[in-house]
Coordinates of C-alpha atoms and ligand atoms in Angstrom, one line a residue:
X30 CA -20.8 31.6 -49.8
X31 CA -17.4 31.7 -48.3
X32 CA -14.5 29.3 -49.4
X33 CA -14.8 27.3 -46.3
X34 CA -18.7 26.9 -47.0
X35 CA -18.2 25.8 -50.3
X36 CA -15.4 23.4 -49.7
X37 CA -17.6 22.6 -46.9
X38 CA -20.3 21.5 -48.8
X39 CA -18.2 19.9 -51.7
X40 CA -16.6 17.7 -48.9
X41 CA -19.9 16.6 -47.2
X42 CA -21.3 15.3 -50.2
X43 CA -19.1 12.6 -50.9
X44 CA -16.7 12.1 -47.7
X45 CA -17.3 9.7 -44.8
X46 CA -14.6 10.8 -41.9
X47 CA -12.8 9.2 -39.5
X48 CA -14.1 8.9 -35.8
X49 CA -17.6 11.2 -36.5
X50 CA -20.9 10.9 -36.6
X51 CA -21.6 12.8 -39.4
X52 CA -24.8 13.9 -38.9
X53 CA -22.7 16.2 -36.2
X54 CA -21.8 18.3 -39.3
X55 CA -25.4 19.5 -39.1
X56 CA -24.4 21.9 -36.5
X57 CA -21.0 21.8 -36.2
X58 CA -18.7 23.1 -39.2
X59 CA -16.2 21.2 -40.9
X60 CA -13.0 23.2 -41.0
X61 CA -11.2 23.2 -44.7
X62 CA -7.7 23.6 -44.2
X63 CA -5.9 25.5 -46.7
X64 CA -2.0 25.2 -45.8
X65 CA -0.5 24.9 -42.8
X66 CA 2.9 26.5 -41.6
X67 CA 4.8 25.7 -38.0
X68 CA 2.2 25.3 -35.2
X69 CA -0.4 26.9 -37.5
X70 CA -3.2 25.8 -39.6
X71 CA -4.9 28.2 -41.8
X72 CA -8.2 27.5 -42.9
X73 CA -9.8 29.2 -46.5
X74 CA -11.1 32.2 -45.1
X75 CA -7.5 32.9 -44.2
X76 CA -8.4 32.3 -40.1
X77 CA -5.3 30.9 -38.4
X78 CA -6.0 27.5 -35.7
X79 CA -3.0 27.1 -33.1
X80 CA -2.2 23.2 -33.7
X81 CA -2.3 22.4 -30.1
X82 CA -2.8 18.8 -30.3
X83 CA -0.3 18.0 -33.4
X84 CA -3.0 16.4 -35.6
X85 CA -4.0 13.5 -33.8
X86 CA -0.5 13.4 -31.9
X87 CA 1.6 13.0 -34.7
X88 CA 3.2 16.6 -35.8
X89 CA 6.3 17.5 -33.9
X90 CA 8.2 19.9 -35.5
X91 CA 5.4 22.0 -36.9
X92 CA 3.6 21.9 -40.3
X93 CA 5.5 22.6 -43.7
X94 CA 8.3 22.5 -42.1
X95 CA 11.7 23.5 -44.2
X96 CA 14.3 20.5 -43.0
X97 CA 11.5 17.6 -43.9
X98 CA 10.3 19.2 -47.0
X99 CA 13.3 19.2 -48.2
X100 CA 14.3 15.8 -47.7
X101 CA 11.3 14.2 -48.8
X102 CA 12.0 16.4 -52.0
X103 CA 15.4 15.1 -52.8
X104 CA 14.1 11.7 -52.0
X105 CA 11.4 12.1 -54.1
X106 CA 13.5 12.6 -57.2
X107 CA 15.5 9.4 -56.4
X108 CA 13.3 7.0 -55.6
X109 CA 9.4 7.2 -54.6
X110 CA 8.6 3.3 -53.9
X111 CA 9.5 0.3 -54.6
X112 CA 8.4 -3.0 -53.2
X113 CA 10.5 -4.3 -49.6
X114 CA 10.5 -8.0 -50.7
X115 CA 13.6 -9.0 -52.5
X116 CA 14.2 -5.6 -52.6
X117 CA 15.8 -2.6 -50.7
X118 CA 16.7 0.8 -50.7
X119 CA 19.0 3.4 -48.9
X120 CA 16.2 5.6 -46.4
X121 CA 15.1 2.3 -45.0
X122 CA 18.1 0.6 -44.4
X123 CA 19.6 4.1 -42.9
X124 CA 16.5 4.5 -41.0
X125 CA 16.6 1.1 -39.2
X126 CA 20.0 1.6 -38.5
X127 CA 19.5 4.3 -36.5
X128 CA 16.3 3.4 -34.6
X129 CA 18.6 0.5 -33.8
X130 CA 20.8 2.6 -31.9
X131 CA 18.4 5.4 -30.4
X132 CA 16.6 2.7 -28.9
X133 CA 16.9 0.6 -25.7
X134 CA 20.0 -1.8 -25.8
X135 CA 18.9 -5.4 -27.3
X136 CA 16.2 -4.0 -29.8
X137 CA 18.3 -4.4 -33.0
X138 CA 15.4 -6.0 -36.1
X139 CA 13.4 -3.7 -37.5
X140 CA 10.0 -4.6 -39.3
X141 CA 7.9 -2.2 -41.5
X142 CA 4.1 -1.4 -41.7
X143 CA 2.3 1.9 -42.7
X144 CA 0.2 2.6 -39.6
X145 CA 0.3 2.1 -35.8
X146 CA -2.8 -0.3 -35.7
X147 CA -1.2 -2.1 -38.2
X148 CA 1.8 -2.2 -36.1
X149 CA 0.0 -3.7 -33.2
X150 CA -1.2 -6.5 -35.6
X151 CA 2.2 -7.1 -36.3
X152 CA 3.4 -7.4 -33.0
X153 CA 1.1 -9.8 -31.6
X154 CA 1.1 -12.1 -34.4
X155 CA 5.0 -12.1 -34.0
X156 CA 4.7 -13.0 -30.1
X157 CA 1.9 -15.2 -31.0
X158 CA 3.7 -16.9 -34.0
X159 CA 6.9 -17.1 -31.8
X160 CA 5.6 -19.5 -29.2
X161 CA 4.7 -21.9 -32.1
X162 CA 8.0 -21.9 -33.5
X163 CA 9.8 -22.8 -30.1
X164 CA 7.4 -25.3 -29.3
X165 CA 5.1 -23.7 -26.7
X166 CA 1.5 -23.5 -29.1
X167 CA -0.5 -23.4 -26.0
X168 CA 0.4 -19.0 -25.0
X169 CA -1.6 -17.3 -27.1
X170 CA -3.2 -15.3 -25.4
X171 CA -3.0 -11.3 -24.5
X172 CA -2.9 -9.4 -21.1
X173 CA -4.2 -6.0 -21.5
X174 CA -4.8 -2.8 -19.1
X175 CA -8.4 -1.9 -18.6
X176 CA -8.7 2.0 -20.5
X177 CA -5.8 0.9 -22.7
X178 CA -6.0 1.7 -26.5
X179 CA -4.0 0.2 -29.3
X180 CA -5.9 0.9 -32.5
X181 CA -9.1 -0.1 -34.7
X182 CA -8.2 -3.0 -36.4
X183 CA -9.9 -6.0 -35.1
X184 CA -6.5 -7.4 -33.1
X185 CA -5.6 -4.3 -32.2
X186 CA -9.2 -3.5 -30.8
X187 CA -8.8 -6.7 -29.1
X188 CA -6.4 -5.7 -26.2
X189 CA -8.0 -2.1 -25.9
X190 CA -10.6 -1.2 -23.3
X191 CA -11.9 1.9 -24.6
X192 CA -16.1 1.2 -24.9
X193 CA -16.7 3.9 -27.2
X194 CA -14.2 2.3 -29.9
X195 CA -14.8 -1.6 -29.1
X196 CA -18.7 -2.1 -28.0
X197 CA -19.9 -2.4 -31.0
X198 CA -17.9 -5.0 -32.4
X199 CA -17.4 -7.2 -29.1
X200 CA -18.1 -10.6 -30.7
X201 CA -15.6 -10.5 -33.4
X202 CA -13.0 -9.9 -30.7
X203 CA -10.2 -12.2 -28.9
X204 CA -10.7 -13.2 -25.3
X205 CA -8.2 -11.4 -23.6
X206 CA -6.8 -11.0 -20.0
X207 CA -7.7 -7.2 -18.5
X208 CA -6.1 -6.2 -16.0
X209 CA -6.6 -3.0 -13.9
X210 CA -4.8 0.3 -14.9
X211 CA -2.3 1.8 -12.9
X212 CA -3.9 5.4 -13.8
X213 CA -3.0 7.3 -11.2
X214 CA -6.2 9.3 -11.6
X215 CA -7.8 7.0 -9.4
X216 CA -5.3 7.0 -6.6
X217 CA -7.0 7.3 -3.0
X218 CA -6.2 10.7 -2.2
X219 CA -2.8 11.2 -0.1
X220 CA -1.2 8.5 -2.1
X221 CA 2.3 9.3 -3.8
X222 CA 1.8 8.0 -8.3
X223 CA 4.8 5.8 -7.2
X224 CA 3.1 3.8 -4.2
X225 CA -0.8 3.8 -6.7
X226 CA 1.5 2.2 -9.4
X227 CA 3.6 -0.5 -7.4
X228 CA 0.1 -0.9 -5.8
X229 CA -2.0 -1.7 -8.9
X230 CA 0.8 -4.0 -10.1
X231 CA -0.4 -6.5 -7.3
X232 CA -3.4 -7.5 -10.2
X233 CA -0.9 -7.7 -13.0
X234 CA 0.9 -10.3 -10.7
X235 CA -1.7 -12.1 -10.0
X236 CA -2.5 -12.6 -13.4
X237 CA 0.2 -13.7 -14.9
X238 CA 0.9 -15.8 -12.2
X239 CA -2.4 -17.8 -12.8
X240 CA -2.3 -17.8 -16.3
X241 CA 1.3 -17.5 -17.5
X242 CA 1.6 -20.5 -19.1
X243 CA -1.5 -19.7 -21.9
X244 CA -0.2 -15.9 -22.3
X245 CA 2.1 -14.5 -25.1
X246 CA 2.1 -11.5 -24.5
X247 CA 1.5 -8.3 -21.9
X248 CA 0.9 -5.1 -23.9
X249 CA 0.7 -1.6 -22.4
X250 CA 1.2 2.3 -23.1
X251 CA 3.7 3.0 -21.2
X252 CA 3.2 5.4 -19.0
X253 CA 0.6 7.3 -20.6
X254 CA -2.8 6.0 -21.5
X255 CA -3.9 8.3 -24.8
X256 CA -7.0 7.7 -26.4
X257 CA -8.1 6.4 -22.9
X258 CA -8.2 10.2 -21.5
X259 CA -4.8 11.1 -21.3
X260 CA -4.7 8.9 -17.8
X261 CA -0.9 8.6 -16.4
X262 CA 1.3 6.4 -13.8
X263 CA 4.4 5.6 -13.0
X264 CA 7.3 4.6 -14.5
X265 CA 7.5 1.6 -11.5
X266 CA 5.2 0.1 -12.7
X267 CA 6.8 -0.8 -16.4
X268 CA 9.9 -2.2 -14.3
X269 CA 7.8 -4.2 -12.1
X270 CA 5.9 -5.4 -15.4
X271 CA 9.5 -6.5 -16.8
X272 CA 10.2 -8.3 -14.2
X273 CA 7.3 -10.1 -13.9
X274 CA 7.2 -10.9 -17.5
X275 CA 11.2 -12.4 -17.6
X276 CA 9.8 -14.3 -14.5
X277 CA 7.0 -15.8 -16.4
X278 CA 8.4 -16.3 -20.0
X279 CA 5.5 -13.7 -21.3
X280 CA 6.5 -10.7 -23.6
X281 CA 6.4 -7.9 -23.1
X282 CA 5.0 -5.1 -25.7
X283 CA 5.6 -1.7 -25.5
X284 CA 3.0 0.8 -27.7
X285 CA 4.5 3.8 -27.9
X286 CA 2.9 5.2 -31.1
X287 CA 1.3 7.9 -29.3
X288 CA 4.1 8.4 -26.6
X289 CA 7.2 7.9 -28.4
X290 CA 9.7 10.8 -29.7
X291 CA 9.8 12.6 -26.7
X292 CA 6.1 13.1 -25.7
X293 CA 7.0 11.7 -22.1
X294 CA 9.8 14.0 -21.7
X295 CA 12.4 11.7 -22.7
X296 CA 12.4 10.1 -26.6
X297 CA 11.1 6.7 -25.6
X298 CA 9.1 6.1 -22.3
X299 CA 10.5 2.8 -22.0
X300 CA 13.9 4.7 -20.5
X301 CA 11.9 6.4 -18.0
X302 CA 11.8 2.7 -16.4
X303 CA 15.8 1.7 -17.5
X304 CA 13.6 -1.2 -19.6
X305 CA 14.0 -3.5 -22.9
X306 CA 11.1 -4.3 -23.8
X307 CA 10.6 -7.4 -26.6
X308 CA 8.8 -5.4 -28.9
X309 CA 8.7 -1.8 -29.3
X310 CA 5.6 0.0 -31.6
X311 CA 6.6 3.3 -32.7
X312 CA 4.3 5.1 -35.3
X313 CA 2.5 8.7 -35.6
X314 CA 5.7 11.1 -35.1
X315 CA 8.0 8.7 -36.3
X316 CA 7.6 10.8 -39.6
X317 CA 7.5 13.9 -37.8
X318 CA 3.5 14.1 -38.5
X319 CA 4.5 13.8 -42.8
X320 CA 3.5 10.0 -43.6
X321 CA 1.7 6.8 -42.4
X322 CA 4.4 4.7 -41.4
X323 CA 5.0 2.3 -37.9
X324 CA 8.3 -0.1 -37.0
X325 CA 8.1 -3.1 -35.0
X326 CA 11.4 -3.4 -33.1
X327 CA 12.3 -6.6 -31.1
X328 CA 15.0 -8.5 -30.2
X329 CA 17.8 -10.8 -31.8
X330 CA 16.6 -13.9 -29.8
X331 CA 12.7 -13.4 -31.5
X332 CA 13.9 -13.0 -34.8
X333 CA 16.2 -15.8 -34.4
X334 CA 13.1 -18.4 -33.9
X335 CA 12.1 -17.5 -37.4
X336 CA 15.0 -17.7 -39.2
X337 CA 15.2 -21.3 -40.7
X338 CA 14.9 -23.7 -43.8
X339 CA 12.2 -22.2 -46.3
X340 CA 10.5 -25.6 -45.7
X341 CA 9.7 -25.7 -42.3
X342 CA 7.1 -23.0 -42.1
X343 CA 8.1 -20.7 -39.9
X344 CA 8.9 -17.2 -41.4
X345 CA 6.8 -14.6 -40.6
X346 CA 5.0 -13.9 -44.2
X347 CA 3.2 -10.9 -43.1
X348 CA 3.2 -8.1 -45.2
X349 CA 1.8 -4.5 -46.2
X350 CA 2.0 -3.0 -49.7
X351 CA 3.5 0.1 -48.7
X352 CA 5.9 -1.5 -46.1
X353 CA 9.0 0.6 -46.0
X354 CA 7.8 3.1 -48.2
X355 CA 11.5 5.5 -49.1
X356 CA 9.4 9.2 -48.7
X357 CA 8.1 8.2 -45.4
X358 CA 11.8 6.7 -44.4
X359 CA 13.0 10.3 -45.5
X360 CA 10.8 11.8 -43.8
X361 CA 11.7 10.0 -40.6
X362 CA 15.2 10.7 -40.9
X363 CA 14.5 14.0 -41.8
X364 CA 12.9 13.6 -37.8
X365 CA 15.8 12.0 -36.3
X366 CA 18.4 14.7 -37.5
X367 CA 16.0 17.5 -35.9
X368 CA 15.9 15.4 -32.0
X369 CA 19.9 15.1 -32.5
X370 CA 20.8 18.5 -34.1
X371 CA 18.3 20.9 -31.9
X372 CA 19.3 19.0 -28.7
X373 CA 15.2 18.7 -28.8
X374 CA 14.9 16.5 -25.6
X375 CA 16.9 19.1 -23.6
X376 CA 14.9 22.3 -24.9
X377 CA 11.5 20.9 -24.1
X378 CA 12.4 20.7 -20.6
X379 CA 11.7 24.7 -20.7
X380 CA 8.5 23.9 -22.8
X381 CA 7.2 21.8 -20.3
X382 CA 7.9 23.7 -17.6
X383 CA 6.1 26.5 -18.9
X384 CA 3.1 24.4 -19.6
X385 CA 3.2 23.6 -15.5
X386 CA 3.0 27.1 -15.3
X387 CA 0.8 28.1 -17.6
X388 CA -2.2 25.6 -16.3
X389 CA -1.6 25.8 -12.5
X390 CA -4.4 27.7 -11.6
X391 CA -6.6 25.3 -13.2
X392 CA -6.4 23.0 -10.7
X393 CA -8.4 25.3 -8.4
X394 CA -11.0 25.6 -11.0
X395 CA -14.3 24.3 -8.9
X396 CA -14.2 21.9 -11.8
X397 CA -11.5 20.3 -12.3
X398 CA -10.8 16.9 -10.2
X399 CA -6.9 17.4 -11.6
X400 CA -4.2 18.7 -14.1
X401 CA -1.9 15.7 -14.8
X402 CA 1.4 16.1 -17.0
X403 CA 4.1 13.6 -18.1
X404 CA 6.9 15.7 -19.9
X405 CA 4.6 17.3 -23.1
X406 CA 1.6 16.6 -22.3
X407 CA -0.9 18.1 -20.2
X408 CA -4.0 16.8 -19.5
X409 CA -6.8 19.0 -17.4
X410 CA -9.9 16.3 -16.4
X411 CA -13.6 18.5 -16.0
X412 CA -15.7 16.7 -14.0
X413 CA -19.5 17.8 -12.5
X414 CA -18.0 17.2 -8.8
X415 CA -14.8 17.7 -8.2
X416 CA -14.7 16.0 -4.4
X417 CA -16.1 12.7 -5.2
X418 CA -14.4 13.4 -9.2
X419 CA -18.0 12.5 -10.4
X420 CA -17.8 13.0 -14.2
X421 CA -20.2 14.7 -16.4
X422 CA -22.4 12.3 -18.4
X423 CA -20.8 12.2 -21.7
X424 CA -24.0 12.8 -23.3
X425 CA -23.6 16.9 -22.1
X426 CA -21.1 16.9 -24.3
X427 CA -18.6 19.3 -22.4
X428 CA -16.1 19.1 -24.3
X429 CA -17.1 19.9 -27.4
X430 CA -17.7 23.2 -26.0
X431 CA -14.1 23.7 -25.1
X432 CA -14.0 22.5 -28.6
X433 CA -15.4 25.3 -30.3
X434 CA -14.7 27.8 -28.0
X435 CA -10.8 27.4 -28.7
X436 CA -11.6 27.3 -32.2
X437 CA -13.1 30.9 -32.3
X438 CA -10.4 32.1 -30.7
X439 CA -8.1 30.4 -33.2
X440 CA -6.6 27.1 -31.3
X441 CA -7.4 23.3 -32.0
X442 CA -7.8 22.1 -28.5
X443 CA -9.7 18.8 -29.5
X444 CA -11.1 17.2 -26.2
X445 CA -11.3 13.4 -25.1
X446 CA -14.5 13.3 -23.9
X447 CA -14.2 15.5 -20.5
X448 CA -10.5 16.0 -20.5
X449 CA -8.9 19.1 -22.1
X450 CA -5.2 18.2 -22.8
X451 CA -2.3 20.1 -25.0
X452 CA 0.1 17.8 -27.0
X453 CA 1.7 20.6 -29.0
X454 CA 4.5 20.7 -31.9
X455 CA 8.1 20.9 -30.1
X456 CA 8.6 24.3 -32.0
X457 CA 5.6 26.0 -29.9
X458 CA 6.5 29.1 -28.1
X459 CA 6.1 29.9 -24.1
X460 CA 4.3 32.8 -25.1
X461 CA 2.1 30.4 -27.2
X462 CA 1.8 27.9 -24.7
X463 CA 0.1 31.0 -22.3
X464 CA -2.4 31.5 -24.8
X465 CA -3.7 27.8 -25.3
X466 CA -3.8 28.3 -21.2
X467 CA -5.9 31.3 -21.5
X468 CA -8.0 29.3 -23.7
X469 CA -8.3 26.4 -22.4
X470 CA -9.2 28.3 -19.4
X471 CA -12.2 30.9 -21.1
X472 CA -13.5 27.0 -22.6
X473 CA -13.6 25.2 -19.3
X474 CA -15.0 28.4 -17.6
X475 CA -18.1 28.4 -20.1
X476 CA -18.3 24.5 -20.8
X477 CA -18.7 24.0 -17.1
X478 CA -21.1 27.2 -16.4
X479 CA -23.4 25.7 -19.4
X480 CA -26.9 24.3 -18.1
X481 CA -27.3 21.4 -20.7
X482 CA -29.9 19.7 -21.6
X483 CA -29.3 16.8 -22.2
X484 CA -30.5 14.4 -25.1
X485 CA -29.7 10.8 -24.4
X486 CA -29.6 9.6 -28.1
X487 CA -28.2 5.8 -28.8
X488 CA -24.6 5.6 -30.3
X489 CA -21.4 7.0 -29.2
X490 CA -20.4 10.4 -29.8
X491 CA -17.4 10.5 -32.3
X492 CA -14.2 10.8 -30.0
X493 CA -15.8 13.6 -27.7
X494 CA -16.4 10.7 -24.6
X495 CA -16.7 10.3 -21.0
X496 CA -13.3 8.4 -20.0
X497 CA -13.4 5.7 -17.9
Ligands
LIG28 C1 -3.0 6.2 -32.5 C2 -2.6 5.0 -31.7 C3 -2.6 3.7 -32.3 C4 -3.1 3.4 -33.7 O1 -2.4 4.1 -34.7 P1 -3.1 4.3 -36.1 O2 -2.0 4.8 -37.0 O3 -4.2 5.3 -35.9 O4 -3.6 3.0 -36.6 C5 -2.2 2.6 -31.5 N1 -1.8 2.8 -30.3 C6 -1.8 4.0 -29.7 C7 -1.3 4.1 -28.3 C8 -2.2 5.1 -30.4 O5 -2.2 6.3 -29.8

């Protein structure tokens, strides 16, 4: 038996994992990782994986990487936790100070909580809690984005859209507002992402101009929808949504756990629109991909409606044990000094024009309905007719065959349902971008030739789903 059998084995006997059916592992192999070092994973038969979407999004200056080791190391002789009520430490306060000022002008309170759903809990609660405090009990309710996806706790689930994730659990979830995506995926053909954003904003409007007064909050990922298929718009359409939401009196909450750090091309997507929002959710490579960690930024004016007399109720007594845990907060900083130091927002541009390049031909590929990219990441959408963009039923399973075709040739390309997409570490080379290309490429070539038979069986098929 090989190393990665046996550790195979060992781990399927007593693990359940995250976003599988594990009966999958029947057929498909589990893949023990043994170290991992920049873009590369190594598995325990020494066979090297191309990192191609960070670990779920989060790693962006590789793995083991030298500057955050390090710093978590000194840190970790200093100090490895200690409680944030009462008490405080140097990482955190240096951390908030600084996503103080890398942020949009007007975010300046920082709260702690150690992942992005938990983030998301955080920040409606607050907007919720915050009408109460001012007097207005009645807006508590959310405006969400149909395809929109903000995490699995049962809040978070709440104001996401994705069926695969929220089915299920339906009646344990709040009534919110839904409102139609801007995903420009869907624009008639001809039209321009600008005019299919400003368009689809009409529904927002309406909306909130029917139901303003019972609504706390609007919450969207900005500009692109993740776990929802990698679907993109317009930055015109956060500015019209700020607008609209200072008309109103609504908030306005900005999850950028997925987008945040320079995913969109610039660090927070929320400049690509010149826009404060009230809250701001950053999470996954807030730590550079080391440590489960989110911050909940808002305003001066928000925290000042909790800030009273013990007595009269109104602090916001939420809290998680790990809250502002110090290795994380060196980790993050450890982050931060990369972006300023390595001018990283400025070098991508090259990165991300070679990934242009490098999947151009794709979208001639008979199909593919479209290759979509907003700064560093690319997205390529199979479908079974690329005219009408008719998808495959997600029951044929097309993309797990990309899936394990990258895998034998030694990249994690891990699709959403139908759509391929790269979200690589910011130290991956041009020459390695061309090969996840070629890849991707020699996947979609054989998962679209593939006759497939297919076996309608009830239950959703871990994260490998149809979007929309
Ligand atoms: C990943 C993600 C979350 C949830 O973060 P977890 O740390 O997995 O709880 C929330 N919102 C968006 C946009 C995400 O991509």
């Amino acid at each position: 038996m090989s190393l990665n059998d046996s550790w195979m084995q060992r781990d399927l006997s007593v693990l359940w994992h995250p976003c599988t059916q594990m009966k999958d592992h029947e057929q498909l192999p589990l893949i023990p990782i043994r170290r991992g070092e920049g873009v590369w994973l190594e598995d325990f038969d020494g066979k090297r994986y191309l990192d191609a979407v960070s670990s779920w999004w989060v790693n962006v200056f590789g793995h083991a990487n030298p500057r955050i080791n390090q710093r978590i190391k000194d840190q970790l002789d200093q100090l490895e936790h200690v409680m944030l009520a009462g008490f405080s430490h140097q990482p955190v306060v240096e951390l908030s100070e600084r996503l103080v000022q890398i942020t949009p002008a007007g975010l300046d309170r920082v709260f702690y909580t150690d992942n992005g759903s938990t983030g998301i809990e955080v920040a409606l609660k607050m907007s919720f809690h915050y009408w109460r405090n001012i007097g207005q009990p009645n807006k508590q309710r959310f405006v969400t984005l149909t395809n929109s996806y903000h995490g699995e706790t049962v809040a978070a689930m709440s104001v996401g859209d994705v069926a695969l994730f929220t089915d299920t659990y339906k009646p344990l979830l709040l009534d919110t507002f839904k409102v139609p995506s801007p995903d420009c995926y869907l624009r008639p053909d001809g039209m321009s992402w600008e005019a299919h954003s400003r368009n689809m904003f009409a529904h927002m409007e309406q909306t909130l101009a029917e139901h303003h007064d019972e609504v706390a909050a609007v919450i969207v990922e900005p500009l692109i929808q993740g776990a929802g298929g990698m679907r993109m718009y317009h930055p015109v359409y956060l500015k019209l949504l700020r607008e609209a939401c200072d008309r109103y009196d609504v908030h306005l909450i900005h999850d950028e756990i997925a987008v945040g750090f320079g995913r969109t091309g610039t660090m927070f997507a929320c400049e690509q629109a010149g826009i404060t929002p009230d809250f701001l959710c950053l999470s996954k490579a807030l730590t550079g991909g080391y440590l489960p960690m989110a911050a909940v930024l808002t305003t001066d004016n928000l925290y000042q409606a909790f800030y009273d007399d013990y007595s009269t109720l109104r602090a916001f007594l939420h809290s998680h044990t790990y809250t502002g845990n110090p290795l994380a907060c060196a980790a993050a900083l450890a982050t931060l000094d990369i972006f300023e130091q390595d001018n990283v927002i400025e070098a991508n541009k090259v990165l991300a024009a070679r990934m242009t390049k490098a999947t151009a031909l794709l979208s001639d590929h008979p199909q593919v309905a479209e290759v979509r990219q907003t700064g560093m990441a690319v997205a390529i959408e199979m479908v079974q007719d690329k005219a009408s963009k008719t998808p495959y039923p997600w029951q044929e399973r097309r993309g797990l065959k990309v899936y394990q075709h990258a895998l034998q040739r030694g990249a994690l390309l891990r699709p959403l349902g139908s759509v391929v997409y790269f979200l690589p570490p910011y130290t991956i080379t041009e020459e390695q971008i061309d090969f996840l290309a070629e890849v991707a490429t020699e996947g979609i070539d054989i998962a679209t030739r593939a006759s497939v038979s297919v076996a309608v069986t009830p239950g959703a098929p871990s994260d490998f789903r149809d979007p929309g």
